[in-house]
Amino acid sequence: MFQKFTPPFFLLQITTPPQKNPPPDFTTGYQYPVTINPPPRAELFTRIDMVMLAVLMLMTAYFILYKRSRREVRLISLFSLLYFGFYRHGCVCSVGSLQNVAMAIFHNGYALPLSVGVFFILPLLFALFFGRVFCAAVCPLGAAQDLILQKARRVPVWMDETLSVIPYIYLGLGTLFAATGTVFIICEYDPFVAFFRLSGGAMMVTFGILILFLSTFIGRPYCRYLCPYGVLLRWAAAWSKWKVHVAPEKCIQCHLCAESCPFNAMRMPVPDEVRPSRKSTRAVLSRVLWLIPFLAILGGVTGRLASPLLSHVDITVQTADRVWKERHGLVHGETLESQAHRANQIPDDLLYAKAAKIRRTYTLYTTIFGVWLGLVFGLKLFFITTRHRWDDYDADPAACLACGRCFGYCPSEANEKYAEGGVYIKGNLK
Amino acid sequence: MAAAENKKTRREFIADGIRTGGLIIASGAIGALAASSHAEDTVWQIDPYKCTNCGLCATSCVLDQSTVKCMHAFAMCGYCNLCSGMLRPERVGNTIEAENVQCPTFAIQRSYVENPYFQYVIDENLCIGCAKCSKGCDAFGNGSLFMQIRHDRCLNCNQCSIAEVCPAQAIVRVPAGKPYLLKSKIKQDG
Amino acid sequence: MISDPIHSNSPQNNPWMIAAYRTARAMEIFCVIMLAILLANSIRARINDPNNPVKLENLLVQLSQNPKDENLKKEIRNLDVTIRKNYFRSQFIAKYGLCLLIGALVVYLLCLEYLRSGNKTTPLPNVNIAKEPWLNPALSRRSIYVLGGIMGGVLLSLIVLSRHDVTYAYIHNDLFTVSNTASAPASPPPPMVQQLASAPATVPTAPTAATAPTPSNALANANTAAGTPLLGTAANTASSTPALRPVTPTAITPISPNVQTGVPTPSAAASNDSAASIATAYPSSWSNQWNMFRGPSGTGICTLSDIPLQWDGTQNQNILWKAPIPLPGWSSPIVWKDNIFFTGGDKTQRLVYCYSLSYGSINWQYKVHVKGCNTVPQVGDDTGFAAQTMATDGKRVYAIFPTGELVCLDFTGKPLWLKFLGTPDNEYGMAASLLLCEGKLIVQSDQGSDSTDKKSSIMAFDGKTGKQLWRTPRPVGSSWATPIAIKVNGKTEIITAGNPWVISYDPATGKEIWRCECLGGEVAPSPIFSGPFVVVSNQGANIVAIRPTGKGDITKTGIAWMGMDGLPDIVSPLSDGKRVYLFTTQGQITCYDTMTGKELWTHQMADNIKASPTLVGNSIYLLDTKGVMHILAAGDQFNETGKNPVGERTYSSPAYVDNKIIIRGEKDLFCIGK
């Protein structure tokens, strides 16, 4: 069962290898050189990060909800981009922290560090009270996209609603791989972190450039159509205590705020003549309600079937499969993984046992993931069908990124308050 | 009208409940984390006893020049005249020239100590973490050269991109308070 | 490039506006140039990559065919210099170029910001917007159906394409987590079938296959039913490979662990001879003392009940006394009645100390020098010159040092006999502690780099006279693990751990009883026993549970289970009879089930651990290097019930006696109690 490690044959061919030499007894009083092992960045920094996070969110909340001014928010964005992004290299961010939380909850033997916990919880807590002020200016990923947004093109509503399903899927997938302790895919495929670190693989840089290019004319594509943490913030912000309201007093139904919002985050009143009839809505609704449990079950079954496929992301499973194939002559040659497995003299049976255990965990988790997928699709259909009826224009608290662009556009606001940029334009509106 | 009013207050009531609950949960979780001594930050490190010197560290790190460097456990070193970490096994001579040495950047430097011993030191500014020297040392020498993540360079990404590809799964999270897994084994009665 | 508002709205007459506009344009051009430079640089870096020097490798291959070619050598050297130069230059350019680029971008954005503050356009209302969302709930729904359909289709086709991955037989052959308890020896059910039934059915046909009568049939059915001909052949070869080797059906009747009484249970041994009954081997007169490393049993089990639960060395709470230790050392204190013994040493001198348990005062000290011992071996700082723990039988105390000196003193500090065993050859210095077993002093002396050095041996001395009773050579290199003495089915054995052999010796004759090849690396954790198994573990190997019943080499037959997580490198494991706990120096605790080898839980402690843990009642006393004693409840999950600091770094294992704990700190000796 225990193979002796034999060096590859080409190593054996060399004549008189200098075999294991005992450390010498020095006679000249030689002292070993001292090796300095630099410590990781000071814990102080992570403390500063936490304080900075809270302070910046408070400032954003103050400027958005109380001062109703966008200019300062843009400066805060620039600051967080420089500090959290370029100075702190974008790690740990709240978006990635959700994986640490999932791993701490589901995977044995990982204790959640305090700073990571704070980065996960604080933005959600703020969202419960002030809306998504974290997205508005503090998140370096959001700031990077927001600052380079020039002239936003409106994404058609049907496309917007379809694409907004993706974050839920991404959240599920990220949690699945984090909970099994496999890999943090949300960090791995973070499009901006290559810029923050000033280096990265060609693939990721290309992806990053693509997203940045898109964000010059589409409002925050990553935040709206990928960000998994945004899903959680959405849930929290839906219940926020103080929300962004566009019209300070009475909405005059001018549509300007809806026009100004680059993120399709405005609720709009709808004239009766274009609204689908109550009867047809009810018919669709009953269909959708039947569909939800069916989709959940279908998703669960598919997830379970996909378990071997998804578990193959895990490197232990990969190694075990490879070693098994090699042992049974199904493949020829060795991979780095199977070489490492042999070099470390781990018995094959033990590797198989470990991989089997991981695969079993995956069977459960992928089933749950599948059910989640089914529910996401089903509930999305449900919410599209039962859309609420609004009398006035106002920001949807769940989707509103609290950027403050709409304030300057509202005529009633401009009539009585400072408008965007702090220029007093009362009575000066064209 | 009254029903609508009622409904609104009910929704408000639920929202207040959620917010209070969220506040309590959040402060409880943060408090528990702060109180727990296990909640120390973690950093990545290579377990030198698992590392197989495959060389992926050099190319997989997000940094242009890998954060992984070779380190030397001097107490384990044999101070050999001909160092298998320094010279290639299929060399044509024993001179320290490009055709004979392992290191692609000449980061391993040798100096005379006393007859017949030589000291080998790694220049970290030159080392690119290719693990050629530690592989040679492991194969024929005492294994005193080994790879470590150097924390003056490491950005401590939440997902280490080397850990992702490490075939031996040798890169692990360690507490930030003891960020190195050095290769001088501590011995006492066990 | 980015289309910015300044193109459409050129600034009017404000000179600042004009400046900002021009700066923005300049920055735009600068960014484009910088990007081009960086792109070119990164392409060049990829060509001149020292990690993959294709050209250089080719030249080297040429040179190996033609080793005398000086021109070729010159060419190689020049190319090497070029590659290195370009590599470091490109890194320099990348680093500073990107900094410049970002700086320029920031200036650009700030300029835009300023320009925007002067340019305000308000869009006109667009009436069509109002109709837009309500035109398309149906459209939205349709497009979501399409997205779901595409995703599901892709997923399903991937599943179909990768279906051959599903049939790996090892999933059903999970040897190490399957319980092998309570199967009657008369009619053992085919283990493969049992596992197929219990494993989750990734292959849908597996449960039906599970009804097949024999293991190989069941497997063949499972594979052919899955319709993969490749694996059919694999299954045929499988029966001979270790991957598919069924578990040898061994009947193990779980016996209650007998650590509390220290008396073997012959009834269990008689009723079922394939399951070993293991018990401690020390005389009952030792049970109130702490006379060896890890207590009288050598396995870290304290049978006393009234051990302090709470103290704080920093507040001087429940500290009876604190006494300075003159010389450093890693050896653990031992206690016999009112005497505490331990050793200390450095390069120049080595001493045995005797302190009073009641007062903390020093009773006597003895400076060791044995005739013949003239050289001081090189030892690691982390081992030092007093790493081995002493032992006492109540009449005499014994101490051994890394210099090879073995001394026996009486309780007044008078030397009875001295021995020089030869300067050990051990790269870190000797660390295995002394063992007393059936009136003999056992010295495990593992030296040399491997077994071919033939330097390792185990020796027994007569405690009274110091006469060597037997000496058995050991087929291992250096190790640092302390041996233990246990009773297997009523017969005393000495269990030793080394690389790679775990060997059991008869204490009467020194003859080997059984050996098992299952360890590797630099073995330092001591063996223990748990339930019917001897358990050994080490980093670089596995945790292995051995049935200590056979004779000769039992590697193939005696291993009950193995595990590979949380392997210790220094700290000895601990067992409460039902579970085995492993502790790494980095503070990871891993708990295994004794009977099945299943990993129950793991936990990461905040600090390093060097001292070996002790089980007191149902509590695990675990001392970390910061001097904090963690008290954990033994059980199926991690449960820390107490935390007591002494206020000094600690590396040695404490001694536990009636109402008191003796902790050796870096500088002081602490007596904990009320």
Coordinates of C-alpha atoms in Angstrom, one line a residue, chain A residues 1-2 4 23-25 32 71 74-75 78 82 86 108-109 147-150 154-158 161-162 165-166 169 195 198-200 202 216 254-256 258-259 268-271 274-276 284 288 291 302 304-306 308-309 312 317 320-321 324-325 328 330 344 346-347 349-357 359-360 373 377 380-381 384-385 387-388 393 408-409 419-420 423 425 429-430, chain C residues 2-5 46 94-95 98-99 102 106 109-110 112-114 116-117 120-127 129-137 139-141 143-145 147-148 151-152 155-156 158-159 162 164-171 174-177 199-202 230-231 234 237-238 241-245 378 427 500 517-518 540 542 555 559 562-565 599-604:
Chain A
M1 CA 0.0 0.0 0.0
F2 CA 2.8 2.3 0.7
K4 CA 8.6 3.8 -1.7
P23 CA 24.7 19.8 8.4
P24 CA 28.4 20.4 9.0
D25 CA 30.1 21.2 12.3
Y32 CA 23.8 31.0 10.3
R71 CA -21.3 66.1 -6.5
R74 CA -18.8 61.5 -7.1
L75 CA -15.8 62.7 -5.1
L78 CA -13.2 58.7 -6.7
L82 CA -8.3 55.2 -5.2
F86 CA -5.8 51.0 -6.0
N108 CA -15.4 22.8 8.5
G109 CA -12.3 24.4 9.9
L147 CA -17.1 57.4 -12.9
I148 CA -16.5 56.5 -16.5
L149 CA -20.2 56.4 -17.4
Q150 CA -20.6 59.1 -20.1
R154 CA -31.3 52.7 -21.8
V155 CA -31.4 48.9 -21.7
P156 CA -34.9 47.8 -22.9
V157 CA -36.9 46.6 -19.9
W158 CA -37.3 43.1 -21.1
E161 CA -35.3 42.0 -16.4
T162 CA -33.8 39.0 -18.1
V165 CA -31.6 37.0 -13.2
I166 CA -27.8 36.3 -13.7
I169 CA -27.4 32.4 -10.5
F195 CA -6.7 46.9 -12.6
L198 CA -1.9 46.7 -11.8
S199 CA -1.3 43.1 -13.0
G200 CA -3.3 40.1 -14.0
A202 CA -4.7 38.3 -20.1
T216 CA -19.1 54.0 -20.7
C254 CA -42.8 64.9 -16.2
H255 CA -40.8 61.6 -16.7
L256 CA -37.5 63.5 -16.4
A258 CA -37.0 58.2 -15.3
E259 CA -35.0 59.7 -18.2
M268 CA -43.3 54.6 -13.2
P269 CA -47.1 55.2 -13.2
V270 CA -48.7 53.5 -16.2
P271 CA -51.7 54.8 -18.1
V274 CA -51.4 50.4 -22.0
R275 CA -51.8 48.2 -19.0
P276 CA -52.6 44.5 -19.6
V284 CA -50.8 34.3 -16.6
V288 CA -46.8 31.0 -13.3
L291 CA -44.8 26.7 -12.8
T302 CA -30.9 18.9 -12.8
R304 CA -28.3 16.6 -8.7
L305 CA -27.5 15.3 -12.1
A306 CA -24.9 18.1 -12.6
P308 CA -20.4 15.1 -10.8
L309 CA -19.8 17.8 -13.3
H312 CA -15.0 18.2 -10.9
V317 CA -11.8 15.2 -7.1
A320 CA -8.7 11.3 -7.6
D321 CA -10.4 10.9 -11.0
W324 CA -8.1 6.3 -10.9
K325 CA -7.9 6.6 -14.6
H328 CA -6.8 1.6 -14.7
L330 CA -7.7 4.7 -19.2
N344 CA 3.5 13.1 -1.3
I346 CA -0.6 9.6 -0.1
P347 CA -2.2 6.1 -0.4
D349 CA -7.4 4.7 -1.2
L350 CA -7.2 7.7 1.0
L351 CA -7.4 10.1 -1.9
Y352 CA -10.5 8.2 -3.3
A353 CA -12.1 8.3 0.1
K354 CA -11.6 12.1 0.4
A355 CA -12.8 12.7 -3.2
A356 CA -15.9 10.5 -2.5
K357 CA -16.6 12.5 0.5
R359 CA -18.6 14.3 -4.2
R360 CA -21.2 13.4 -1.6
L373 CA -32.2 28.2 -9.7
F377 CA -36.7 31.8 -12.5
K380 CA -38.9 36.3 -11.3
L381 CA -41.8 35.4 -13.6
I384 CA -42.9 40.4 -13.5
T385 CA -46.6 39.4 -13.8
R387 CA -46.1 44.3 -11.0
H388 CA -47.3 46.9 -8.5
Y393 CA -42.6 58.5 -10.3
G408 CA -31.0 67.6 -10.4
Y409 CA -33.6 66.6 -13.0
A419 CA -29.6 71.3 -7.8
E420 CA -26.8 69.1 -9.0
V423 CA -25.4 75.7 -8.3
I425 CA -30.7 77.7 -10.0
L429 CA -35.0 76.4 -15.1
K430 CA -35.3 76.3 -18.8
Chain C
I2 CA -14.5 57.5 -24.8
S3 CA -17.0 60.0 -26.1
D4 CA -17.2 62.7 -23.6
P5 CA -19.5 65.6 -23.2
R46 CA 5.6 37.2 -22.8
A94 CA 4.6 47.8 -16.3
K95 CA 4.6 49.0 -12.7
L98 CA 0.3 51.7 -14.9
C99 CA 0.8 54.1 -12.1
I102 CA -4.1 55.7 -13.5
V106 CA -7.8 60.4 -12.4
L109 CA -12.0 62.4 -14.6
L110 CA -11.5 65.4 -12.3
L112 CA -14.6 66.1 -16.7
E113 CA -16.1 66.7 -13.3
Y114 CA -15.2 70.3 -13.4
R116 CA -19.7 69.1 -16.1
S117 CA -20.3 71.5 -13.3
K120 CA -25.9 71.5 -17.4
T121 CA -28.4 70.2 -19.8
T122 CA -31.9 69.1 -18.8
P123 CA -33.5 66.6 -21.1
L124 CA -37.0 67.2 -22.3
P125 CA -39.7 64.8 -21.2
N126 CA -40.2 61.8 -23.4
V127 CA -43.8 60.6 -23.3
I129 CA -41.1 56.1 -21.8
A130 CA -44.3 55.8 -19.9
K131 CA -45.6 53.1 -22.2
E132 CA -42.5 51.1 -22.4
P133 CA -42.5 48.9 -19.3
W134 CA -46.1 47.8 -19.6
L135 CA -45.7 46.9 -23.2
N136 CA -43.6 44.0 -22.2
P137 CA -44.3 41.8 -19.2
L139 CA -41.9 40.0 -23.6
S140 CA -39.9 39.9 -20.4
R141 CA -41.4 36.5 -19.5
S143 CA -37.1 36.3 -22.8
I144 CA -36.7 34.8 -19.3
Y145 CA -38.0 31.5 -20.6
L147 CA -32.6 32.4 -20.9
G148 CA -33.7 29.5 -18.7
M151 CA -29.0 27.6 -19.5
G152 CA -30.8 24.4 -18.8
L155 CA -26.2 22.3 -18.4
L156 CA -28.0 19.2 -19.6
L158 CA -22.7 19.2 -20.4
I159 CA -24.1 16.6 -18.0
S162 CA -19.6 14.3 -19.0
H164 CA -18.7 8.9 -18.1
D165 CA -17.3 10.7 -15.0
V166 CA -20.2 9.5 -13.0
T167 CA -19.2 5.9 -13.0
Y168 CA -15.9 6.1 -11.1
A169 CA -16.1 3.1 -8.9
Y170 CA -14.2 4.7 -6.0
I171 CA -17.2 6.6 -5.0
D174 CA -15.3 4.4 0.3
L175 CA -13.1 2.2 2.5
F176 CA -12.1 4.6 5.2
T177 CA -15.4 6.2 6.1
A199 CA -23.4 5.4 -0.8
P200 CA -25.6 8.0 -2.4
A201 CA -26.6 6.7 -5.8
T202 CA -24.8 8.9 -8.3
L230 CA -14.7 1.0 -20.8
L231 CA -15.5 0.6 -17.2
A234 CA -11.9 -1.6 -15.6
T237 CA -9.1 -5.6 -13.4
A238 CA -10.4 -3.9 -10.4
T241 CA -6.2 -3.4 -7.4
P242 CA -6.1 -1.7 -4.0
A243 CA -8.7 0.8 -5.1
L244 CA -11.3 -1.8 -5.2
R245 CA -10.1 -4.1 -2.5
Q378 CA 25.0 20.0 17.6
E427 CA 20.2 16.3 13.4
P500 CA 8.6 4.0 8.7
E517 CA 5.0 0.0 8.0
C518 CA 2.8 3.0 8.2
G540 CA 4.0 13.4 6.2
N542 CA -1.3 9.4 8.0
T555 CA 1.2 -3.9 7.5
I559 CA -4.5 -1.6 9.7
M562 CA -6.4 5.6 8.1
G563 CA -7.0 9.3 7.9
M564 CA -5.0 12.2 6.4
D565 CA -6.4 15.4 7.9
E599 CA -13.5 12.5 10.9
L600 CA -15.9 14.0 13.3
W601 CA -14.8 17.7 13.5
T602 CA -11.9 20.0 13.1
H603 CA -11.2 23.3 14.7
Q604 CA -8.6 25.9 14.3

